[in-house]
């Protein structure tokens, strides 16, 4: 090999080193991307394209599929889901006071929707698809696992404030509250919720986080935004399609077996409960009494 050829080979190797480093770094960065980002997002379809899809705006879930590229989006207020596309790509396509956010669907691609920018602060409870600003997170915050939090990059990076941790939730990693490593005020306990979040609160009912529920029942933890320092806990029996029937004296309502009641009879539900209903077409059931306690339950 001539001297000129050897120098050319060495120069080529030196030039390739930065490219190898960049490629390796890019691959590592790709591995660090949240799983959520790998899931596609439905586009904004024209009205003509929507009308060509037989399942557009139809109820979905429980075996009822949506045609691509529609996603099956839950409607929490109605306890139903419907097939839809995205309604926006950026905040500029939303009216004032709203922002374009990516939402998880029951099945299929994510969808983007214009949601209100609310008043809920970091570490407060929220609704993933809010109906007004009172249920929504404030500017710069997103709702993940029913909590308002700022976006974060990863647990190991420590970019969350004290009393928070970085949780991998939808629509992306967010800082959720935690009391796991600190003491709570007298009379309160550290109550854990889903996805690792926990807050200090006065516990009403049976603390089923400290002991197992009977077979066939689940530990349900409920908290109302207006009363962040209190929580209700109860062992409740799930019900609905594919699940056992409710025992005698209970009816299946909103996915749990609940106690029916007569609103004309006073004190039939016992301390801490009230006979109520959410809508005129729903049955009367014993619900947590928000006038006496922390919550207005949407569960048992």
PDB file of C-alpha atoms in Angstrom:
ATOM      1  CA  UNK A   1       0.000   0.000   0.000  1.00  0.00           C
ATOM      2  CA  UNK A   2       1.379   3.367  -1.000  1.00  0.00           C
ATOM      3  CA  UNK A   3       1.838   6.194   1.495  1.00  0.00           C
ATOM      4  CA  UNK A   4      -0.871   8.241  -0.251  1.00  0.00           C
ATOM      5  CA  UNK A   5      -3.365   5.360  -0.113  1.00  0.00           C
ATOM      6  CA  UNK A   6      -2.618   4.775   3.603  1.00  0.00           C
ATOM      7  CA  UNK A   7      -3.233   8.446   4.410  1.00  0.00           C
ATOM      8  CA  UNK A   8      -6.517   8.338   2.483  1.00  0.00           C
ATOM      9  CA  UNK A   9      -7.662   5.273   4.421  1.00  0.00           C
ATOM     10  CA  UNK A  10      -6.823   6.896   7.769  1.00  0.00           C
ATOM     11  CA  UNK A  11      -8.667  10.088   6.792  1.00  0.00           C
ATOM     12  CA  UNK A  12     -11.738   8.099   5.833  1.00  0.00           C
ATOM     13  CA  UNK A  13     -11.744   6.293   9.181  1.00  0.00           C
ATOM     14  CA  UNK A  14     -11.383   9.546  11.111  1.00  0.00           C
ATOM     15  CA  UNK A  15     -14.259  11.127   9.206  1.00  0.00           C
ATOM     16  CA  UNK A  16     -16.506   8.142   9.909  1.00  0.00           C
ATOM     17  CA  UNK A  17     -15.979   8.258  13.695  1.00  0.00           C
ATOM     18  CA  UNK A  18     -18.258  11.292  14.286  1.00  0.00           C
ATOM     19  CA  UNK A  19     -20.923   9.716  12.079  1.00  0.00           C
ATOM     20  CA  UNK A  20     -20.761   6.488  14.088  1.00  0.00           C
ATOM     21  CA  UNK A  21     -21.059   8.448  17.348  1.00  0.00           C
ATOM     22  CA  UNK A  22     -24.003  10.458  16.005  1.00  0.00           C
ATOM     23  CA  UNK A  23     -25.748   7.319  14.767  1.00  0.00           C
ATOM     24  CA  UNK A  24     -25.199   5.558  18.111  1.00  0.00           C
ATOM     25  CA  UNK A  25     -26.478   8.596  20.019  1.00  0.00           C
ATOM     26  CA  UNK A  26     -29.535   8.817  17.760  1.00  0.00           C
ATOM     27  CA  UNK A  27     -30.275   5.148  18.316  1.00  0.00           C
ATOM     28  CA  UNK A  28     -29.918   5.594  22.098  1.00  0.00           C
ATOM     29  CA  UNK A  29     -32.200   8.629  22.011  1.00  0.00           C
ATOM     30  CA  UNK A  30     -34.722   6.572  20.047  1.00  0.00           C
ATOM     31  CA  UNK A  31     -34.705   3.932  22.772  1.00  0.00           C
ATOM     32  CA  UNK A  32     -35.404   6.646  25.358  1.00  0.00           C
ATOM     33  CA  UNK A  33     -38.573   7.845  23.618  1.00  0.00           C
ATOM     34  CA  UNK A  34     -41.723   6.993  25.577  1.00  0.00           C
ATOM     35  CA  UNK A  35     -43.808   4.111  24.299  1.00  0.00           C
ATOM     36  CA  UNK A  36     -46.670   6.590  23.825  1.00  0.00           C
ATOM     37  CA  UNK A  37     -44.785   8.328  20.994  1.00  0.00           C
ATOM     38  CA  UNK A  38     -44.665   5.098  18.969  1.00  0.00           C
ATOM     39  CA  UNK A  39     -48.465   4.961  18.767  1.00  0.00           C
ATOM     40  CA  UNK A  40     -49.852   6.762  15.687  1.00  0.00           C
ATOM     41  CA  UNK A  41     -52.183   9.744  15.889  1.00  0.00           C
ATOM     42  CA  UNK A  42     -55.302  10.015  13.745  1.00  0.00           C
ATOM     43  CA  UNK A  43     -55.219  12.833  11.152  1.00  0.00           C
ATOM     44  CA  UNK A  44     -57.783  15.595  10.747  1.00  0.00           C
ATOM     45  CA  UNK A  45     -60.162  14.332   8.067  1.00  0.00           C
ATOM     46  CA  UNK A  46     -62.297  16.412   5.754  1.00  0.00           C
ATOM     47  CA  UNK A  47     -66.070  16.190   6.129  1.00  0.00           C
ATOM     48  CA  UNK A  48     -66.204  14.229   2.864  1.00  0.00           C
ATOM     49  CA  UNK A  49     -63.685  11.699   4.205  1.00  0.00           C
ATOM     50  CA  UNK A  50     -65.638  11.371   7.464  1.00  0.00           C
ATOM     51  CA  UNK A  51     -68.916  10.699   5.680  1.00  0.00           C
ATOM     52  CA  UNK A  52     -67.306   7.880   3.702  1.00  0.00           C
ATOM     53  CA  UNK A  53     -66.571   6.028   6.952  1.00  0.00           C
ATOM     54  CA  UNK A  54     -69.525   3.966   8.180  1.00  0.00           C
ATOM     55  CA  UNK A  55     -68.327   3.983  11.820  1.00  0.00           C
ATOM     56  CA  UNK A  56     -67.675   7.719  12.158  1.00  0.00           C
ATOM     57  CA  UNK A  57     -69.259   9.036  15.415  1.00  0.00           C
ATOM     58  CA  UNK A  58     -70.692   5.591  16.169  1.00  0.00           C
ATOM     59  CA  UNK A  59     -70.375   3.908  19.567  1.00  0.00           C
ATOM     60  CA  UNK A  60     -67.333   1.662  19.879  1.00  0.00           C
ATOM     61  CA  UNK A  61     -65.609  -0.680  22.304  1.00  0.00           C
ATOM     62  CA  UNK A  62     -66.736  -4.097  23.542  1.00  0.00           C
ATOM     63  CA  UNK A  63     -66.145  -5.669  20.130  1.00  0.00           C
ATOM     64  CA  UNK A  64     -67.348  -2.674  18.092  1.00  0.00           C
ATOM     65  CA  UNK A  65     -64.366  -1.616  16.001  1.00  0.00           C
ATOM     66  CA  UNK A  66     -63.591   1.715  14.332  1.00  0.00           C
ATOM     67  CA  UNK A  67     -62.451   1.957  10.724  1.00  0.00           C
ATOM     68  CA  UNK A  68     -58.919   3.270  10.189  1.00  0.00           C
ATOM     69  CA  UNK A  69     -57.818   5.956  10.728  1.00  0.00           C
ATOM     70  CA  UNK A  70     -60.446   6.562  13.444  1.00  0.00           C
ATOM     71  CA  UNK A  71     -59.756   6.035  17.139  1.00  0.00           C
ATOM     72  CA  UNK A  72     -62.225   4.853  19.792  1.00  0.00           C
ATOM     73  CA  UNK A  73     -62.367   7.877  22.112  1.00  0.00           C
ATOM     74  CA  UNK A  74     -64.020   7.590  25.571  1.00  0.00           C
ATOM     75  CA  UNK A  75     -66.652  10.111  26.673  1.00  0.00           C
ATOM     76  CA  UNK A  76     -66.307   9.994  30.503  1.00  0.00           C
ATOM     77  CA  UNK A  77     -69.479  11.967  31.191  1.00  0.00           C
ATOM     78  CA  UNK A  78     -71.573   9.419  29.261  1.00  0.00           C
ATOM     79  CA  UNK A  79     -69.552   6.298  30.146  1.00  0.00           C
ATOM     80  CA  UNK A  80     -69.397   5.542  26.418  1.00  0.00           C
ATOM     81  CA  UNK A  81     -66.893   5.704  23.563  1.00  0.00           C
ATOM     82  CA  UNK A  82     -67.271   6.831  19.949  1.00  0.00           C
ATOM     83  CA  UNK A  83     -65.229   6.604  16.742  1.00  0.00           C
ATOM     84  CA  UNK A  84     -63.584   9.869  15.748  1.00  0.00           C
ATOM     85  CA  UNK A  85     -60.606  11.481  14.032  1.00  0.00           C
ATOM     86  CA  UNK A  86     -58.479  14.389  15.273  1.00  0.00           C
ATOM     87  CA  UNK A  87     -59.962  17.884  15.323  1.00  0.00           C
ATOM     88  CA  UNK A  88     -56.700  19.839  15.421  1.00  0.00           C
ATOM     89  CA  UNK A  89     -52.968  19.698  14.823  1.00  0.00           C
ATOM     90  CA  UNK A  90     -51.845  22.735  16.848  1.00  0.00           C
ATOM     91  CA  UNK A  91     -53.202  25.242  19.374  1.00  0.00           C
ATOM     92  CA  UNK A  92     -53.807  27.781  16.599  1.00  0.00           C
ATOM     93  CA  UNK A  93     -56.698  25.632  15.349  1.00  0.00           C
ATOM     94  CA  UNK A  94     -58.474  25.818  18.720  1.00  0.00           C
ATOM     95  CA  UNK A  95     -60.569  28.722  19.964  1.00  0.00           C
ATOM     96  CA  UNK A  96     -59.310  31.038  22.681  1.00  0.00           C
ATOM     97  CA  UNK A  97     -58.865  29.354  26.043  1.00  0.00           C
ATOM     98  CA  UNK A  98     -58.323  25.903  24.487  1.00  0.00           C
ATOM     99  CA  UNK A  99     -55.224  23.917  23.518  1.00  0.00           C
ATOM    100  CA  UNK A 100     -54.677  20.989  21.144  1.00  0.00           C
ATOM    101  CA  UNK A 101     -53.825  17.867  23.136  1.00  0.00           C
ATOM    102  CA  UNK A 102     -53.225  14.212  22.292  1.00  0.00           C
ATOM    103  CA  UNK A 103     -55.714  11.819  23.898  1.00  0.00           C
ATOM    104  CA  UNK A 104     -55.490   8.083  24.487  1.00  0.00           C
ATOM    105  CA  UNK A 105     -58.220   5.970  22.897  1.00  0.00           C
ATOM    106  CA  UNK A 106     -59.749   2.642  23.896  1.00  0.00           C
ATOM    107  CA  UNK A 107     -58.361   1.085  20.726  1.00  0.00           C
ATOM    108  CA  UNK A 108     -56.676   2.393  17.611  1.00  0.00           C
ATOM    109  CA  UNK A 109     -54.635   5.551  17.082  1.00  0.00           C
ATOM    110  CA  UNK A 110     -54.522   8.490  19.497  1.00  0.00           C
ATOM    111  CA  UNK A 111     -56.580  11.544  18.563  1.00  0.00           C
ATOM    112  CA  UNK A 112     -55.909  15.269  18.978  1.00  0.00           C
ATOM    113  CA  UNK A 113     -58.694  17.396  20.453  1.00  0.00           C
ATOM    114  CA  UNK A 114     -59.169  20.991  21.594  1.00  0.00           C
ATOM    115  CA  UNK A 115     -59.459  20.933  25.390  1.00  0.00           C
ATOM    116  CA  UNK A 116     -60.014  23.849  27.764  1.00  0.00           C
ATOM    117  CA  UNK A 117     -57.046  25.343  29.588  1.00  0.00           C
ATOM    118  CA  UNK A 118     -58.227  25.194  33.178  1.00  0.00           C
ATOM    119  CA  UNK A 119     -57.571  26.259  36.737  1.00  0.00           C
ATOM    120  CA  UNK A 120     -56.276  23.013  38.262  1.00  0.00           C
ATOM    121  CA  UNK A 121     -52.754  23.383  39.633  1.00  0.00           C
ATOM    122  CA  UNK A 122     -49.827  20.992  39.680  1.00  0.00           C
ATOM    123  CA  UNK A 123     -50.574  17.954  41.858  1.00  0.00           C
ATOM    124  CA  UNK A 124     -54.355  18.501  41.816  1.00  0.00           C
ATOM    125  CA  UNK A 125     -56.937  16.087  40.460  1.00  0.00           C
ATOM    126  CA  UNK A 126     -58.207  16.550  36.903  1.00  0.00           C
ATOM    127  CA  UNK A 127     -60.418  15.020  34.226  1.00  0.00           C
ATOM    128  CA  UNK A 128     -58.666  13.632  31.145  1.00  0.00           C
ATOM    129  CA  UNK A 129     -61.386  14.952  28.816  1.00  0.00           C
ATOM    130  CA  UNK A 130     -62.737  17.954  30.748  1.00  0.00           C
ATOM    131  CA  UNK A 131     -66.049  19.605  29.962  1.00  0.00           C
ATOM    132  CA  UNK A 132     -64.983  23.002  31.345  1.00  0.00           C
ATOM    133  CA  UNK A 133     -61.983  24.826  32.789  1.00  0.00           C
ATOM    134  CA  UNK A 134     -62.899  23.862  36.371  1.00  0.00           C
ATOM    135  CA  UNK A 135     -62.036  20.224  35.527  1.00  0.00           C
ATOM    136  CA  UNK A 136     -58.948  21.029  33.434  1.00  0.00           C
ATOM    137  CA  UNK A 137     -55.282  21.690  34.203  1.00  0.00           C
ATOM    138  CA  UNK A 138     -53.761  25.144  34.069  1.00  0.00           C
ATOM    139  CA  UNK A 139     -51.306  26.515  31.475  1.00  0.00           C
ATOM    140  CA  UNK A 140     -48.229  24.360  30.888  1.00  0.00           C
ATOM    141  CA  UNK A 141     -49.755  21.336  32.657  1.00  0.00           C
ATOM    142  CA  UNK A 142     -51.253  18.135  31.268  1.00  0.00           C
ATOM    143  CA  UNK A 143     -53.688  15.646  32.800  1.00  0.00           C
ATOM    144  CA  UNK A 144     -52.208  12.176  33.245  1.00  0.00           C
ATOM    145  CA  UNK A 145     -53.580   9.368  35.447  1.00  0.00           C
ATOM    146  CA  UNK A 146     -56.150  11.922  36.762  1.00  0.00           C
ATOM    147  CA  UNK A 147     -53.453  14.336  38.027  1.00  0.00           C
ATOM    148  CA  UNK A 148     -52.203  17.662  36.714  1.00  0.00           C
ATOM    149  CA  UNK A 149     -48.477  17.585  36.089  1.00  0.00           C
ATOM    150  CA  UNK A 150     -45.694  19.214  34.133  1.00  0.00           C
ATOM    151  CA  UNK A 151     -43.991  17.167  31.383  1.00  0.00           C
ATOM    152  CA  UNK A 152     -40.747  15.445  32.428  1.00  0.00           C
ATOM    153  CA  UNK A 153     -38.044  13.421  30.686  1.00  0.00           C
ATOM    154  CA  UNK A 154     -37.438  10.478  32.987  1.00  0.00           C
ATOM    155  CA  UNK A 155     -37.185   9.300  36.570  1.00  0.00           C
ATOM    156  CA  UNK A 156     -33.376   9.221  36.505  1.00  0.00           C
ATOM    157  CA  UNK A 157     -33.074  12.847  35.357  1.00  0.00           C
ATOM    158  CA  UNK A 158     -34.682  14.354  38.456  1.00  0.00           C
ATOM    159  CA  UNK A 159     -36.476  17.136  36.589  1.00  0.00           C
ATOM    160  CA  UNK A 160     -39.572  17.102  38.854  1.00  0.00           C
ATOM    161  CA  UNK A 161     -39.960  19.398  41.901  1.00  0.00           C
ATOM    162  CA  UNK A 162     -39.782  18.095  45.470  1.00  0.00           C
ATOM    163  CA  UNK A 163     -42.788  15.950  46.350  1.00  0.00           C
ATOM    164  CA  UNK A 164     -43.210  14.762  42.752  1.00  0.00           C
ATOM    165  CA  UNK A 165     -41.822  11.963  40.590  1.00  0.00           C
ATOM    166  CA  UNK A 166     -41.666  11.384  36.834  1.00  0.00           C
ATOM    167  CA  UNK A 167     -44.296   8.807  35.819  1.00  0.00           C
ATOM    168  CA  UNK A 168     -44.700   7.199  32.402  1.00  0.00           C
ATOM    169  CA  UNK A 169     -48.363   8.008  31.760  1.00  0.00           C
ATOM    170  CA  UNK A 170     -50.506   9.102  28.837  1.00  0.00           C
ATOM    171  CA  UNK A 171     -50.200  11.496  27.012  1.00  0.00           C
ATOM    172  CA  UNK A 172     -46.512  11.396  28.036  1.00  0.00           C
ATOM    173  CA  UNK A 173     -44.206  11.348  31.084  1.00  0.00           C
ATOM    174  CA  UNK A 174     -45.533  13.769  33.739  1.00  0.00           C
ATOM    175  CA  UNK A 175     -44.567  14.810  37.265  1.00  0.00           C
ATOM    176  CA  UNK A 176     -47.123  13.216  39.621  1.00  0.00           C
ATOM    177  CA  UNK A 177     -47.427  13.876  43.389  1.00  0.00           C
ATOM    178  CA  UNK A 178     -45.966  11.483  45.940  1.00  0.00           C
ATOM    179  CA  UNK A 179     -45.816  11.308  49.722  1.00  0.00           C
ATOM    180  CA  UNK A 180     -44.043   7.947  49.804  1.00  0.00           C
ATOM    181  CA  UNK A 181     -40.831   9.312  51.301  1.00  0.00           C
ATOM    182  CA  UNK A 182     -42.180  12.000  53.618  1.00  0.00           C
ATOM    183  CA  UNK A 183     -44.407  12.131  56.685  1.00  0.00           C
ATOM    184  CA  UNK A 184     -48.008  13.372  56.546  1.00  0.00           C
ATOM    185  CA  UNK A 185     -49.684  15.768  59.012  1.00  0.00           C
ATOM    186  CA  UNK A 186     -51.338  14.304  62.109  1.00  0.00           C
ATOM    187  CA  UNK A 187     -54.608  12.561  61.304  1.00  0.00           C
ATOM    188  CA  UNK A 188     -53.666  11.966  57.672  1.00  0.00           C
ATOM    189  CA  UNK A 189     -52.156   9.008  55.885  1.00  0.00           C
ATOM    190  CA  UNK A 190     -50.270   8.610  52.631  1.00  0.00           C
ATOM    191  CA  UNK A 191     -52.995   7.356  50.259  1.00  0.00           C
ATOM    192  CA  UNK A 192     -51.832   5.716  47.032  1.00  0.00           C
ATOM    193  CA  UNK A 193     -53.666   5.998  43.719  1.00  0.00           C
ATOM    194  CA  UNK A 194     -53.047   4.543  40.280  1.00  0.00           C
ATOM    195  CA  UNK A 195     -49.695   4.798  38.462  1.00  0.00           C
ATOM    196  CA  UNK A 196     -47.772   5.363  41.684  1.00  0.00           C
ATOM    197  CA  UNK A 197     -49.269   8.730  42.653  1.00  0.00           C
ATOM    198  CA  UNK A 198     -49.931   9.334  46.368  1.00  0.00           C
ATOM    199  CA  UNK A 199     -51.110  12.216  48.550  1.00  0.00           C
ATOM    200  CA  UNK A 200     -51.620  12.919  52.246  1.00  0.00           C
ATOM    201  CA  UNK A 201     -55.323  12.729  53.139  1.00  0.00           C
ATOM    202  CA  UNK A 202     -57.827  11.921  55.863  1.00  0.00           C
ATOM    203  CA  UNK A 203     -59.208   8.472  55.061  1.00  0.00           C
ATOM    204  CA  UNK A 204     -62.970   7.826  55.257  1.00  0.00           C
ATOM    205  CA  UNK A 205     -64.290   4.289  55.078  1.00  0.00           C
ATOM    206  CA  UNK A 206     -62.212   1.113  55.105  1.00  0.00           C
ATOM    207  CA  UNK A 207     -58.543   1.622  54.309  1.00  0.00           C
ATOM    208  CA  UNK A 208     -58.325  -1.220  51.811  1.00  0.00           C
ATOM    209  CA  UNK A 209     -54.780  -0.248  50.819  1.00  0.00           C
ATOM    210  CA  UNK A 210     -53.605  -1.627  54.160  1.00  0.00           C
ATOM    211  CA  UNK A 211     -55.527  -4.919  53.927  1.00  0.00           C
ATOM    212  CA  UNK A 212     -56.767  -7.049  51.046  1.00  0.00           C
ATOM    213  CA  UNK A 213     -60.390  -6.861  49.892  1.00  0.00           C
ATOM    214  CA  UNK A 214     -62.566 -10.000  49.975  1.00  0.00           C
ATOM    215  CA  UNK A 215     -62.443 -12.210  46.894  1.00  0.00           C
ATOM    216  CA  UNK A 216     -64.272 -10.670  43.933  1.00  0.00           C
ATOM    217  CA  UNK A 217     -63.996  -7.101  45.182  1.00  0.00           C
ATOM    218  CA  UNK A 218     -61.616  -4.262  44.340  1.00  0.00           C
ATOM    219  CA  UNK A 219     -60.162  -1.464  46.443  1.00  0.00           C
ATOM    220  CA  UNK A 220     -61.623   1.780  45.129  1.00  0.00           C
ATOM    221  CA  UNK A 221     -60.028   5.065  46.180  1.00  0.00           C
ATOM    222  CA  UNK A 222     -61.962   8.254  45.464  1.00  0.00           C
ATOM    223  CA  UNK A 223     -61.146  11.894  45.923  1.00  0.00           C
ATOM    224  CA  UNK A 224     -62.855  15.138  44.889  1.00  0.00           C
ATOM    225  CA  UNK A 225     -60.937  18.084  43.488  1.00  0.00           C
ATOM    226  CA  UNK A 226     -62.550  20.510  45.958  1.00  0.00           C
ATOM    227  CA  UNK A 227     -61.376  18.494  48.982  1.00  0.00           C
ATOM    228  CA  UNK A 228     -57.792  17.395  48.266  1.00  0.00           C
ATOM    229  CA  UNK A 229     -57.067  16.632  51.930  1.00  0.00           C
ATOM    230  CA  UNK A 230     -59.636  13.822  52.188  1.00  0.00           C
ATOM    231  CA  UNK A 231     -60.247  10.492  50.469  1.00  0.00           C
ATOM    232  CA  UNK A 232     -62.870   7.722  50.493  1.00  0.00           C
ATOM    233  CA  UNK A 233     -61.854   4.072  50.286  1.00  0.00           C
ATOM    234  CA  UNK A 234     -64.069   1.040  49.864  1.00  0.00           C
ATOM    235  CA  UNK A 235     -64.023  -2.588  48.725  1.00  0.00           C
ATOM    236  CA  UNK A 236     -66.451  -2.693  45.789  1.00  0.00           C
ATOM    237  CA  UNK A 237     -67.606  -5.474  43.476  1.00  0.00           C
ATOM    238  CA  UNK A 238     -67.114  -4.794  39.741  1.00  0.00           C
ATOM    239  CA  UNK A 239     -70.045  -5.653  37.479  1.00  0.00           C
ATOM    240  CA  UNK A 240     -71.087  -5.539  33.855  1.00  0.00           C
ATOM    241  CA  UNK A 241     -70.562  -7.604  30.741  1.00  0.00           C
ATOM    242  CA  UNK A 242     -68.637 -10.811  31.419  1.00  0.00           C
ATOM    243  CA  UNK A 243     -68.710 -10.341  35.206  1.00  0.00           C
ATOM    244  CA  UNK A 244     -70.798 -12.039  37.927  1.00  0.00           C
ATOM    245  CA  UNK A 245     -74.210 -10.626  38.787  1.00  0.00           C
ATOM    246  CA  UNK A 246     -74.535  -8.310  41.763  1.00  0.00           C
ATOM    247  CA  UNK A 247     -75.655  -9.857  45.059  1.00  0.00           C
ATOM    248  CA  UNK A 248     -79.193  -9.413  46.344  1.00  0.00           C
ATOM    249  CA  UNK A 249     -79.908  -5.850  47.416  1.00  0.00           C
ATOM    250  CA  UNK A 250     -77.417  -4.321  44.948  1.00  0.00           C
ATOM    251  CA  UNK A 251     -77.700  -3.132  41.341  1.00  0.00           C
ATOM    252  CA  UNK A 252     -75.055  -2.746  38.669  1.00  0.00           C
ATOM    253  CA  UNK A 253     -74.468   0.948  38.026  1.00  0.00           C
ATOM    254  CA  UNK A 254     -71.429   2.588  36.445  1.00  0.00           C
ATOM    255  CA  UNK A 255     -69.341  -0.609  36.497  1.00  0.00           C
ATOM    256  CA  UNK A 256     -69.843  -1.336  40.233  1.00  0.00           C
ATOM    257  CA  UNK A 257     -72.509  -3.006  42.379  1.00  0.00           C
ATOM    258  CA  UNK A 258     -74.272  -0.232  44.264  1.00  0.00           C
ATOM    259  CA  UNK A 259     -77.064   0.007  46.807  1.00  0.00           C
ATOM    260  CA  UNK A 260     -80.394   1.309  45.411  1.00  0.00           C
ATOM    261  CA  UNK A 261     -82.401   3.737  47.533  1.00  0.00           C
ATOM    262  CA  UNK A 262     -85.573   5.821  47.738  1.00  0.00           C
ATOM    263  CA  UNK A 263     -84.959   9.589  47.800  1.00  0.00           C
ATOM    264  CA  UNK A 264     -88.178  10.122  49.791  1.00  0.00           C
ATOM    265  CA  UNK A 265     -86.858   8.033  52.663  1.00  0.00           C
ATOM    266  CA  UNK A 266     -84.363   9.884  54.832  1.00  0.00           C
ATOM    267  CA  UNK A 267     -81.206   8.328  56.275  1.00  0.00           C
ATOM    268  CA  UNK A 268     -81.638   5.059  54.354  1.00  0.00           C
ATOM    269  CA  UNK A 269     -78.041   5.027  53.166  1.00  0.00           C
ATOM    270  CA  UNK A 270     -76.286   5.465  56.513  1.00  0.00           C
ATOM    271  CA  UNK A 271     -73.673   7.925  57.797  1.00  0.00           C
ATOM    272  CA  UNK A 272     -71.554   9.565  55.145  1.00  0.00           C
ATOM    273  CA  UNK A 273     -73.878   8.582  52.289  1.00  0.00           C
ATOM    274  CA  UNK A 274     -76.773  10.239  50.502  1.00  0.00           C
ATOM    275  CA  UNK A 275     -79.437   8.948  48.120  1.00  0.00           C
ATOM    276  CA  UNK A 276     -78.735  10.584  44.770  1.00  0.00           C
ATOM    277  CA  UNK A 277     -78.265  10.212  41.050  1.00  0.00           C
ATOM    278  CA  UNK A 278     -76.148  11.899  38.393  1.00  0.00           C
ATOM    279  CA  UNK A 279     -78.789  12.267  35.676  1.00  0.00           C
ATOM    280  CA  UNK A 280     -82.589  12.069  35.453  1.00  0.00           C
ATOM    281  CA  UNK A 281     -82.442   8.799  33.469  1.00  0.00           C
ATOM    282  CA  UNK A 282     -80.289   7.009  36.057  1.00  0.00           C
ATOM    283  CA  UNK A 283     -81.359   5.019  39.136  1.00  0.00           C
ATOM    284  CA  UNK A 284     -81.214   6.376  42.679  1.00  0.00           C
ATOM    285  CA  UNK A 285     -78.243   4.886  44.543  1.00  0.00           C
ATOM    286  CA  UNK A 286     -76.385   5.505  47.783  1.00  0.00           C
ATOM    287  CA  UNK A 287     -73.492   7.835  47.005  1.00  0.00           C
ATOM    288  CA  UNK A 288     -70.796   9.472  49.059  1.00  0.00           C
ATOM    289  CA  UNK A 289     -72.255  12.612  50.610  1.00  0.00           C
ATOM    290  CA  UNK A 290     -70.075  15.513  49.476  1.00  0.00           C
ATOM    291  CA  UNK A 291     -71.749  17.742  52.058  1.00  0.00           C
ATOM    292  CA  UNK A 292     -70.288  15.677  54.876  1.00  0.00           C
ATOM    293  CA  UNK A 293     -67.230  14.135  53.259  1.00  0.00           C
ATOM    294  CA  UNK A 294     -64.569  14.666  50.670  1.00  0.00           C
ATOM    295  CA  UNK A 295     -66.091  13.275  47.521  1.00  0.00           C
ATOM    296  CA  UNK A 296     -68.920  13.064  45.094  1.00  0.00           C
ATOM    297  CA  UNK A 297     -68.293   9.565  43.839  1.00  0.00           C
ATOM    298  CA  UNK A 298     -68.582   8.386  40.285  1.00  0.00           C
ATOM    299  CA  UNK A 299     -68.032   4.855  41.503  1.00  0.00           C
ATOM    300  CA  UNK A 300     -69.635   2.846  44.300  1.00  0.00           C
TER     301      UNK A 300
END
